[in-house]
mmCIF file with all atom_site columns, C-alpha atoms in Angstrom:
data_model
loop_
_atom_site.group_PDB
_atom_site.id
_atom_site.type_symbol
_atom_site.label_atom_id
_atom_site.label_alt_id
_atom_site.label_comp_id
_atom_site.label_asym_id
_atom_site.label_entity_id
_atom_site.label_seq_id
_atom_site.pdbx_PDB_ins_code
_atom_site.Cartn_x
_atom_site.Cartn_y
_atom_site.Cartn_z
_atom_site.occupancy
_atom_site.B_iso_or_equiv
_atom_site.pdbx_formal_charge
_atom_site.auth_seq_id
_atom_site.auth_comp_id
_atom_site.auth_asym_id
_atom_site.auth_atom_id
_atom_site.pdbx_PDB_model_num
ATOM 1   C CA . ASP A 1 1   ? 8.058   -8.788  -15.986 1.00 72.00 ? 1   ASP A CA 1
ATOM 2   C CA . MET A 1 2   ? 8.225   -9.167  -19.572 1.00 80.00 ? 2   MET A CA 1
ATOM 3   C CA . GLU A 1 3   ? 8.210   -13.135 -20.024 1.00 83.00 ? 3   GLU A CA 1
ATOM 4   C CA . CYS A 1 4   ? 4.494   -12.298 -17.803 1.00 85.00 ? 4   CYS A CA 1
ATOM 5   C CA . PHE A 1 5   ? 3.039   -9.552  -20.290 1.00 85.00 ? 5   PHE A CA 1
ATOM 6   C CA . PHE A 1 6   ? 4.582   -12.324 -23.489 1.00 85.00 ? 6   PHE A CA 1
ATOM 7   C CA . PHE A 1 7   ? 2.098   -14.828 -21.869 1.00 88.00 ? 7   PHE A CA 1
ATOM 8   C CA . LEU A 1 8   ? -1.107  -12.923 -20.930 1.00 87.00 ? 8   LEU A CA 1
ATOM 9   C CA . ASN A 1 9   ? -0.720  -11.480 -24.522 1.00 85.00 ? 9   ASN A CA 1
ATOM 10  C CA . ARG A 1 10  ? -0.786  -14.974 -25.936 1.00 86.00 ? 10  ARG A CA 1
ATOM 11  C CA . ALA A 1 11  ? -3.458  -15.892 -23.523 1.00 86.00 ? 11  ALA A CA 1
ATOM 12  C CA . LEU A 1 12  ? -5.366  -12.710 -25.292 1.00 85.00 ? 12  LEU A CA 1
ATOM 13  C CA . GLU A 1 13  ? -5.269  -14.029 -28.628 1.00 85.00 ? 13  GLU A CA 1
ATOM 14  C CA . SER A 1 14  ? -6.859  -17.695 -27.176 1.00 84.00 ? 14  SER A CA 1
ATOM 15  C CA . ASP A 1 15  ? -10.390 -18.531 -28.335 1.00 85.00 ? 15  ASP A CA 1
ATOM 16  C CA . LEU A 1 16  ? -11.264 -19.220 -24.762 1.00 85.00 ? 16  LEU A CA 1
ATOM 17  C CA . ALA A 1 17  ? -9.342  -15.631 -23.722 1.00 81.00 ? 17  ALA A CA 1
ATOM 18  C CA . PRO A 1 18  ? -10.027 -14.940 -20.371 1.00 80.00 ? 18  PRO A CA 1
ATOM 19  C CA . ILE A 1 19  ? -11.160 -11.793 -19.000 1.00 85.00 ? 19  ILE A CA 1
ATOM 20  C CA . LEU A 1 20  ? -8.377  -9.610  -17.469 1.00 83.00 ? 20  LEU A CA 1
ATOM 21  C CA . VAL A 1 21  ? -7.961  -6.822  -15.140 1.00 85.00 ? 21  VAL A CA 1
ATOM 22  C CA . MET A 1 22  ? -4.804  -4.766  -14.392 1.00 84.00 ? 22  MET A CA 1
ATOM 23  C CA . ALA A 1 23  ? -4.706  -2.337  -11.651 1.00 82.00 ? 23  ALA A CA 1
ATOM 24  C CA . THR A 1 24  ? -1.807  -0.070  -11.747 1.00 83.00 ? 24  THR A CA 1
ATOM 25  C CA . ASN A 1 25  ? -0.762  3.130   -9.708  1.00 79.00 ? 25  ASN A CA 1
ATOM 26  C CA . ARG A 1 26  ? 2.426   3.553   -12.577 1.00 82.00 ? 26  ARG A CA 1
ATOM 27  C CA . GLY A 1 27  ? 2.711   6.497   -14.850 1.00 84.00 ? 27  GLY A CA 1
ATOM 28  C CA . ILE A 1 28  ? 5.943   6.407   -17.478 1.00 87.00 ? 28  ILE A CA 1
ATOM 29  C CA . ALA A 1 29  ? 7.693   3.348   -15.771 1.00 87.00 ? 29  ALA A CA 1
ATOM 30  C CA . LYS A 1 30  ? 10.257  1.035   -16.782 1.00 87.00 ? 30  LYS A CA 1
ATOM 31  C CA . ILE A 1 31  ? 8.655   -2.201  -17.868 1.00 85.00 ? 31  ILE A CA 1
ATOM 32  C CA . ARG A 1 32  ? 10.339  -4.307  -15.718 1.00 82.00 ? 32  ARG A CA 1
ATOM 33  C CA . GLY A 1 33  ? 13.012  -7.189  -16.921 1.00 81.00 ? 33  GLY A CA 1
ATOM 34  C CA . THR A 1 34  ? 13.960  -4.477  -19.842 1.00 85.00 ? 34  THR A CA 1
ATOM 35  C CA . ASP A 1 35  ? 15.419  -1.382  -20.012 1.00 86.00 ? 35  ASP A CA 1
ATOM 36  C CA . TYR A 1 36  ? 12.536  0.200   -21.770 1.00 86.00 ? 36  TYR A CA 1
ATOM 37  C CA . THR A 1 37  ? 9.495   2.573   -20.653 1.00 89.00 ? 37  THR A CA 1
ATOM 38  C CA . SER A 1 38  ? 5.984   3.167   -21.610 1.00 89.00 ? 38  SER A CA 1
ATOM 39  C CA . PRO A 1 39  ? 2.645   4.100   -19.948 1.00 89.00 ? 39  PRO A CA 1
ATOM 40  C CA . HIS A 1 40  ? 2.261   2.067   -16.345 1.00 87.00 ? 40  HIS A CA 1
ATOM 41  C CA . GLY A 1 41  ? 5.259   0.056   -17.169 1.00 86.00 ? 41  GLY A CA 1
ATOM 42  C CA . ILE A 1 42  ? 3.209   -2.523  -19.579 1.00 87.00 ? 42  ILE A CA 1
ATOM 43  C CA . PRO A 1 43  ? 4.259   -2.393  -23.042 1.00 87.00 ? 43  PRO A CA 1
ATOM 44  C CA . LEU A 1 44  ? 2.110   -0.496  -25.675 1.00 86.00 ? 44  LEU A CA 1
ATOM 45  C CA . ASP A 1 45  ? 1.205   -3.998  -27.815 1.00 86.00 ? 45  ASP A CA 1
ATOM 46  C CA . LEU A 1 46  ? -0.253  -4.940  -24.573 1.00 85.00 ? 46  LEU A CA 1
ATOM 47  C CA . LEU A 1 47  ? -1.657  -1.426  -23.428 1.00 86.00 ? 47  LEU A CA 1
ATOM 48  C CA . ASP A 1 48  ? -3.173  -1.412  -26.661 1.00 86.00 ? 48  ASP A CA 1
ATOM 49  C CA . ARG A 1 49  ? -5.062  -4.595  -26.174 1.00 84.00 ? 49  ARG A CA 1
ATOM 50  C CA . LEU A 1 50  ? -6.700  -3.020  -22.159 1.00 84.00 ? 50  LEU A CA 1
ATOM 51  C CA . MET A 1 51  ? -9.185  -0.749  -22.415 1.00 84.00 ? 51  MET A CA 1
ATOM 52  C CA . ILE A 1 52  ? -8.586  1.804   -19.825 1.00 83.00 ? 52  ILE A CA 1
ATOM 53  C CA . VAL A 1 53  ? -11.230 2.612   -16.922 1.00 84.00 ? 53  VAL A CA 1
ATOM 54  C CA . SER A 1 54  ? -9.272  5.960   -14.514 1.00 81.00 ? 54  SER A CA 1
ATOM 55  C CA . THR A 1 55  ? -10.242 5.714   -11.130 1.00 82.00 ? 55  THR A CA 1
ATOM 56  C CA . GLU A 1 56  ? -10.729 8.337   -8.146  1.00 87.00 ? 56  GLU A CA 1
ATOM 57  C CA . SER A 1 57  ? -9.865  8.655   -4.593  1.00 88.00 ? 57  SER A CA 1
ATOM 58  C CA . TYR A 1 58  ? -12.614 7.735   -2.364  1.00 94.00 ? 58  TYR A CA 1
ATOM 59  C CA . THR A 1 59  ? -14.120 11.438  -0.565  1.00 96.00 ? 59  THR A CA 1
ATOM 60  C CA . GLU A 1 60  ? -14.092 11.771  2.952   1.00 97.00 ? 60  GLU A CA 1
ATOM 61  C CA . ASP A 1 61  ? -17.961 11.717  2.987   1.00 97.00 ? 61  ASP A CA 1
ATOM 62  C CA . GLU A 1 62  ? -18.133 8.212   1.183   1.00 97.00 ? 62  GLU A CA 1
ATOM 63  C CA . THR A 1 63  ? -15.119 6.805   3.260   1.00 97.00 ? 63  THR A CA 1
ATOM 64  C CA . GLN A 1 64  ? -17.479 7.416   6.629   1.00 98.00 ? 64  GLN A CA 1
ATOM 65  C CA . ARG A 1 65  ? -20.232 5.556   4.596   1.00 98.00 ? 65  ARG A CA 1
ATOM 66  C CA . ILE A 1 66  ? -18.195 2.965   3.733   1.00 97.00 ? 66  ILE A CA 1
ATOM 67  C CA . LEU A 1 67  ? -16.754 2.463   7.262   1.00 98.00 ? 67  LEU A CA 1
ATOM 68  C CA . ALA A 1 68  ? -20.376 3.049   8.668   1.00 98.00 ? 68  ALA A CA 1
ATOM 69  C CA . VAL A 1 69  ? -21.520 -0.097  6.315   1.00 98.00 ? 69  VAL A CA 1
ATOM 70  C CA . ARG A 1 70  ? -18.858 -2.112  7.373   1.00 97.00 ? 70  ARG A CA 1
ATOM 71  C CA . CYS A 1 71  ? -19.048 -1.208  11.415  1.00 97.00 ? 71  CYS A CA 1
ATOM 72  C CA . GLN A 1 72  ? -22.598 -2.600  10.645  1.00 97.00 ? 72  GLN A CA 1
ATOM 73  C CA . GLU A 1 73  ? -21.441 -5.597  9.300   1.00 97.00 ? 73  GLU A CA 1
ATOM 74  C CA . GLU A 1 74  ? -18.861 -6.771  12.037  1.00 96.00 ? 74  GLU A CA 1
ATOM 75  C CA . GLU A 1 75  ? -21.827 -5.700  14.096  1.00 97.00 ? 75  GLU A CA 1
ATOM 76  C CA . VAL A 1 76  ? -19.467 -2.850  15.886  1.00 97.00 ? 76  VAL A CA 1
ATOM 77  C CA . ASP A 1 77  ? -21.147 -0.157  17.750  1.00 97.00 ? 77  ASP A CA 1
ATOM 78  C CA . MET A 1 78  ? -18.848 2.755   17.299  1.00 97.00 ? 78  MET A CA 1
ATOM 79  C CA . SER A 1 79  ? -19.858 6.799   18.434  1.00 97.00 ? 79  SER A CA 1
ATOM 80  C CA . ASP A 1 80  ? -19.881 8.920   15.867  1.00 97.00 ? 80  ASP A CA 1
ATOM 81  C CA . GLU A 1 81  ? -16.641 11.093  17.422  1.00 97.00 ? 81  GLU A CA 1
ATOM 82  C CA . ALA A 1 82  ? -14.941 6.919   16.755  1.00 97.00 ? 82  ALA A CA 1
ATOM 83  C CA . LEU A 1 83  ? -16.343 6.762   13.542  1.00 98.00 ? 83  LEU A CA 1
ATOM 84  C CA . ALA A 1 84  ? -15.086 10.796  12.681  1.00 97.00 ? 84  ALA A CA 1
ATOM 85  C CA . LEU A 1 85  ? -11.285 10.013  13.678  1.00 97.00 ? 85  LEU A CA 1
ATOM 86  C CA . LEU A 1 86  ? -11.947 6.286   12.005  1.00 97.00 ? 86  LEU A CA 1
ATOM 87  C CA . THR A 1 87  ? -12.412 7.963   8.812   1.00 97.00 ? 87  THR A CA 1
ATOM 88  C CA . LYS A 1 88  ? -9.452  10.531  9.524   1.00 97.00 ? 88  LYS A CA 1
ATOM 89  C CA . ILE A 1 89  ? -7.481  7.475   9.916   1.00 96.00 ? 89  ILE A CA 1
ATOM 90  C CA . GLY A 1 90  ? -8.719  5.788   6.644   1.00 96.00 ? 90  GLY A CA 1
ATOM 91  C CA . MET A 1 91  ? -7.960  9.112   4.432   1.00 96.00 ? 91  MET A CA 1
ATOM 92  C CA . GLU A 1 92  ? -4.726  9.376   6.054   1.00 94.00 ? 92  GLU A CA 1
ATOM 93  C CA . THR A 1 93  ? -3.425  5.998   5.660   1.00 94.00 ? 93  THR A CA 1
ATOM 94  C CA . SER A 1 94  ? -5.752  3.338   3.822   1.00 93.00 ? 94  SER A CA 1
ATOM 95  C CA . LEU A 1 95  ? -9.143  1.802   3.637   1.00 95.00 ? 95  LEU A CA 1
ATOM 96  C CA . ARG A 1 96  ? -8.395  -1.082  4.183   1.00 95.00 ? 96  ARG A CA 1
ATOM 97  C CA . TYR A 1 97  ? -6.182  -0.413  7.484   1.00 96.00 ? 97  TYR A CA 1
ATOM 98  C CA . ALA A 1 98  ? -9.139  1.734   8.694   1.00 97.00 ? 98  ALA A CA 1
ATOM 99  C CA . ILE A 1 99  ? -11.764 -1.641  8.315   1.00 97.00 ? 99  ILE A CA 1
ATOM 100 C CA . HIS A 1 100 ? -8.699  -3.351  10.522  1.00 96.00 ? 100 HIS A CA 1
ATOM 101 C CA . VAL A 1 101 ? -8.990  -0.749  12.732  1.00 97.00 ? 101 VAL A CA 1
ATOM 102 C CA . ILE A 1 102 ? -12.790 -1.194  13.381  1.00 97.00 ? 102 ILE A CA 1
ATOM 103 C CA . ILE A 1 103 ? -12.653 -4.830  14.893  1.00 95.00 ? 103 ILE A CA 1
ATOM 104 C CA . THR A 1 104 ? -9.607  -4.334  16.688  1.00 96.00 ? 104 THR A CA 1
ATOM 105 C CA . SER A 1 105 ? -11.165 -1.417  18.329  1.00 97.00 ? 105 SER A CA 1
ATOM 106 C CA . SER A 1 106 ? -14.313 -3.546  19.091  1.00 97.00 ? 106 SER A CA 1
ATOM 107 C CA . LEU A 1 107 ? -12.009 -6.087  20.570  1.00 97.00 ? 107 LEU A CA 1
ATOM 108 C CA . VAL A 1 108 ? -10.428 -3.272  22.683  1.00 97.00 ? 108 VAL A CA 1
ATOM 109 C CA . ALA A 1 109 ? -13.813 -1.983  23.673  1.00 97.00 ? 109 ALA A CA 1
ATOM 110 C CA . LYS A 1 110 ? -14.445 -4.942  25.135  1.00 96.00 ? 110 LYS A CA 1
ATOM 111 C CA . ARG A 1 111 ? -11.337 -5.617  26.918  1.00 96.00 ? 111 ARG A CA 1
ATOM 112 C CA . ARG A 1 112 ? -12.489 -1.991  28.697  1.00 96.00 ? 112 ARG A CA 1
ATOM 113 C CA . LYS A 1 113 ? -16.214 -3.438  29.328  1.00 96.00 ? 113 LYS A CA 1
ATOM 114 C CA . ARG A 1 114 ? -17.855 -1.520  26.573  1.00 96.00 ? 114 ARG A CA 1
ATOM 115 C CA . THR A 1 115 ? -20.558 -1.961  24.416  1.00 96.00 ? 115 THR A CA 1
ATOM 116 C CA . GLN A 1 116 ? -19.737 1.053   22.286  1.00 97.00 ? 116 GLN A CA 1
ATOM 117 C CA . VAL A 1 117 ? -15.982 1.725   21.040  1.00 97.00 ? 117 VAL A CA 1
ATOM 118 C CA . GLN A 1 118 ? -15.270 4.865   22.070  1.00 97.00 ? 118 GLN A CA 1
ATOM 119 C CA . LEU A 1 119 ? -12.536 7.548   20.698  1.00 97.00 ? 119 LEU A CA 1
ATOM 120 C CA . ASP A 1 120 ? -10.223 6.356   23.041  1.00 97.00 ? 120 ASP A CA 1
ATOM 121 C CA . ASP A 1 121 ? -10.556 2.594   22.018  1.00 97.00 ? 121 ASP A CA 1
ATOM 122 C CA . ILE A 1 122 ? -10.019 4.000   18.503  1.00 97.00 ? 122 ILE A CA 1
ATOM 123 C CA . LYS A 1 123 ? -6.640  5.952   19.557  1.00 96.00 ? 123 LYS A CA 1
ATOM 124 C CA . ARG A 1 124 ? -4.868  2.953   21.782  1.00 96.00 ? 124 ARG A CA 1
ATOM 125 C CA . THR A 1 125 ? -5.540  0.241   18.405  1.00 96.00 ? 125 THR A CA 1
ATOM 126 C CA . TYR A 1 126 ? -3.655  3.040   15.979  1.00 95.00 ? 126 TYR A CA 1
ATOM 127 C CA . GLU A 1 127 ? -1.087  3.151   18.479  1.00 94.00 ? 127 GLU A CA 1
ATOM 128 C CA . LEU A 1 128 ? -0.773  -0.446  18.375  1.00 95.00 ? 128 LEU A CA 1
ATOM 129 C CA . PHE A 1 129 ? -0.966  -1.316  14.954  1.00 95.00 ? 129 PHE A CA 1
ATOM 130 C CA . VAL A 1 130 ? 0.912   0.626   12.556  1.00 92.00 ? 130 VAL A CA 1
ATOM 131 C CA . ASP A 1 131 ? -0.215  1.069   8.608   1.00 92.00 ? 131 ASP A CA 1
ATOM 132 C CA . PHE A 1 132 ? 2.275   0.808   6.026   1.00 88.00 ? 132 PHE A CA 1
ATOM 133 C CA . LYS A 1 133 ? 3.469   4.094   6.070   1.00 90.00 ? 133 LYS A CA 1
ATOM 134 C CA . ARG A 1 134 ? 4.622   4.229   9.546   1.00 90.00 ? 134 ARG A CA 1
ATOM 135 C CA . SER A 1 135 ? 6.226   0.812   9.560   1.00 88.00 ? 135 SER A CA 1
ATOM 136 C CA . THR A 1 136 ? 8.140   1.727   6.216   1.00 87.00 ? 136 THR A CA 1
ATOM 137 C CA . ARG A 1 137 ? 9.212   4.904   8.164   1.00 88.00 ? 137 ARG A CA 1
ATOM 138 C CA . PHE A 1 138 ? 10.286  2.776   11.151  1.00 86.00 ? 138 PHE A CA 1
ATOM 139 C CA . LEU A 1 139 ? 12.392  0.488   8.876   1.00 84.00 ? 139 LEU A CA 1
ATOM 140 C CA . MET A 1 140 ? 13.888  3.219   7.106   1.00 84.00 ? 140 MET A CA 1
ATOM 141 C CA . GLU A 1 141 ? 14.767  4.733   10.381  1.00 84.00 ? 141 GLU A CA 1
ATOM 142 C CA . TYR A 1 142 ? 16.561  1.745   11.979  1.00 81.00 ? 142 TYR A CA 1
ATOM 143 C CA . GLN A 1 143 ? 17.523  -0.003  9.358   1.00 78.00 ? 143 GLN A CA 1
ATOM 144 C CA . ASN A 1 144 ? 20.413  -0.377  10.574  1.00 78.00 ? 144 ASN A CA 1
ATOM 145 C CA . GLU A 1 145 ? 19.237  -1.869  13.592  1.00 76.00 ? 145 GLU A CA 1
ATOM 146 C CA . PHE A 1 146 ? 17.932  -4.885  11.958  1.00 72.00 ? 146 PHE A CA 1
ATOM 147 C CA . MET A 1 147 ? 20.540  -8.132  11.652  1.00 69.00 ? 147 MET A CA 1
ATOM 148 C CA . TYR A 1 148 ? 19.535  -8.579  8.392   1.00 68.00 ? 148 TYR A CA 1
ATOM 149 C CA . ASN A 1 149 ? 19.473  -5.091  6.204   1.00 63.00 ? 149 ASN A CA 1
ATOM 150 C CA . GLU A 1 150 ? 19.453  -5.432  2.202   1.00 63.00 ? 150 GLU A CA 1
ATOM 151 C CA . LEU A 1 151 ? 20.087  -1.509  2.029   1.00 58.00 ? 151 LEU A CA 1
ATOM 152 C CA . ALA A 1 152 ? 22.752  -1.627  4.219   1.00 55.00 ? 152 ALA A CA 1
ATOM 153 C CA . GLU A 1 153 ? 24.440  -4.103  2.039   1.00 57.00 ? 153 GLU A CA 1
ATOM 154 C CA . GLU A 1 154 ? 23.981  -2.350  -1.630  1.00 59.00 ? 154 GLU A CA 1
ATOM 155 C CA . GLU A 1 155 ? 25.706  0.826   -0.235  1.00 58.00 ? 155 GLU A CA 1
ATOM 156 C CA . ASP A 1 156 ? 28.526  -1.314  1.327   1.00 58.00 ? 156 ASP A CA 1
ATOM 157 C CA . ASN A 1 157 ? 28.515  -2.925  -1.955  1.00 58.00 ? 157 ASN A CA 1
ATOM 158 C CA . ASP A 1 158 ? 28.747  -0.645  -4.643  1.00 55.00 ? 158 ASP A CA 1
ATOM 159 C CA . GLY A 1 159 ? 30.903  1.871   -2.075  1.00 51.00 ? 159 GLY A CA 1
ATOM 160 C CA . GLY A 1 160 ? 27.887  3.951   -0.507  1.00 50.00 ? 160 GLY A CA 1
ATOM 161 C CA . ASP A 1 161 ? 28.508  6.956   -3.258  1.00 50.00 ? 161 ASP A CA 1
ATOM 162 C CA . GLY A 1 162 ? 24.876  6.082   -4.552  1.00 50.00 ? 162 GLY A CA 1
ATOM 163 C CA . ASP A 1 163 ? 26.166  4.985   -8.660  1.00 51.00 ? 163 ASP A CA 1
ATOM 164 C CA . ASP A 1 164 ? 27.514  1.520   -9.886  1.00 52.00 ? 164 ASP A CA 1
ATOM 165 C CA . ASP A 1 165 ? 30.871  2.822   -10.853 1.00 51.00 ? 165 ASP A CA 1
ATOM 166 C CA . ASP A 1 166 ? 33.250  1.722   -8.224  1.00 47.00 ? 166 ASP A CA 1
ATOM 167 C CA . ASP A 1 167 ? 34.602  5.569   -8.445  1.00 45.00 ? 167 ASP A CA 1
ATOM 168 C CA . GLY A 1 168 ? 33.926  6.714   -4.580  1.00 43.00 ? 168 GLY A CA 1
ATOM 169 C CA . LEU A 1 169 ? 31.990  9.902   -6.276  1.00 42.00 ? 169 LEU A CA 1
ATOM 170 C CA . PRO A 1 170 ? 28.478  10.199  -6.267  1.00 46.00 ? 170 PRO A CA 1
ATOM 171 C CA . GLU A 1 171 ? 27.405  10.437  -10.288 1.00 54.00 ? 171 GLU A CA 1
ATOM 172 C CA . ASP A 1 172 ? 26.923  14.310  -10.535 1.00 48.00 ? 172 ASP A CA 1
ATOM 173 C CA . THR A 1 173 ? 30.419  15.184  -9.796  1.00 43.00 ? 173 THR A CA 1
ATOM 174 C CA . GLU A 1 174 ? 32.272  13.233  -11.886 1.00 43.00 ? 174 GLU A CA 1
ATOM 175 C CA . ASP A 1 175 ? 34.585  14.513  -14.300 1.00 41.00 ? 175 ASP A CA 1
#
């Protein structure tokens, strides 16, 4: 929020200024704590002090190489088919999730008395452990079933019509 940005701005003016690294995937967005919008949701005076480095997503080849190196580091022997599926999972979910699948699928393979991770070990791990997108989809689908459901409470508080004016009508149908 704005107080954090103010603190960072002051810290950058100091003689012992830290090296500040920020990462964001926000476009033109509202600065939290204000009604102002700016690129990346960062105040313009702070944004002016930053060097912006654009990044690109990993290609499928790069993802596969990263996962292969991680398999070596974790001392996990993985079949080519399993690595191909793991790469696809990494591309569709996240590299972090795919890296977690390496060690868990290795444990599944050991439980099945195998030394090499096979395709069915990756599939079993994918079934058991969900990534954040599947978890979010599940929570949205079954949100009313949970004991503490903040989204339902918000809808109840504003009449459930999606706006804040308590007239019971959606915003675009008001007179």
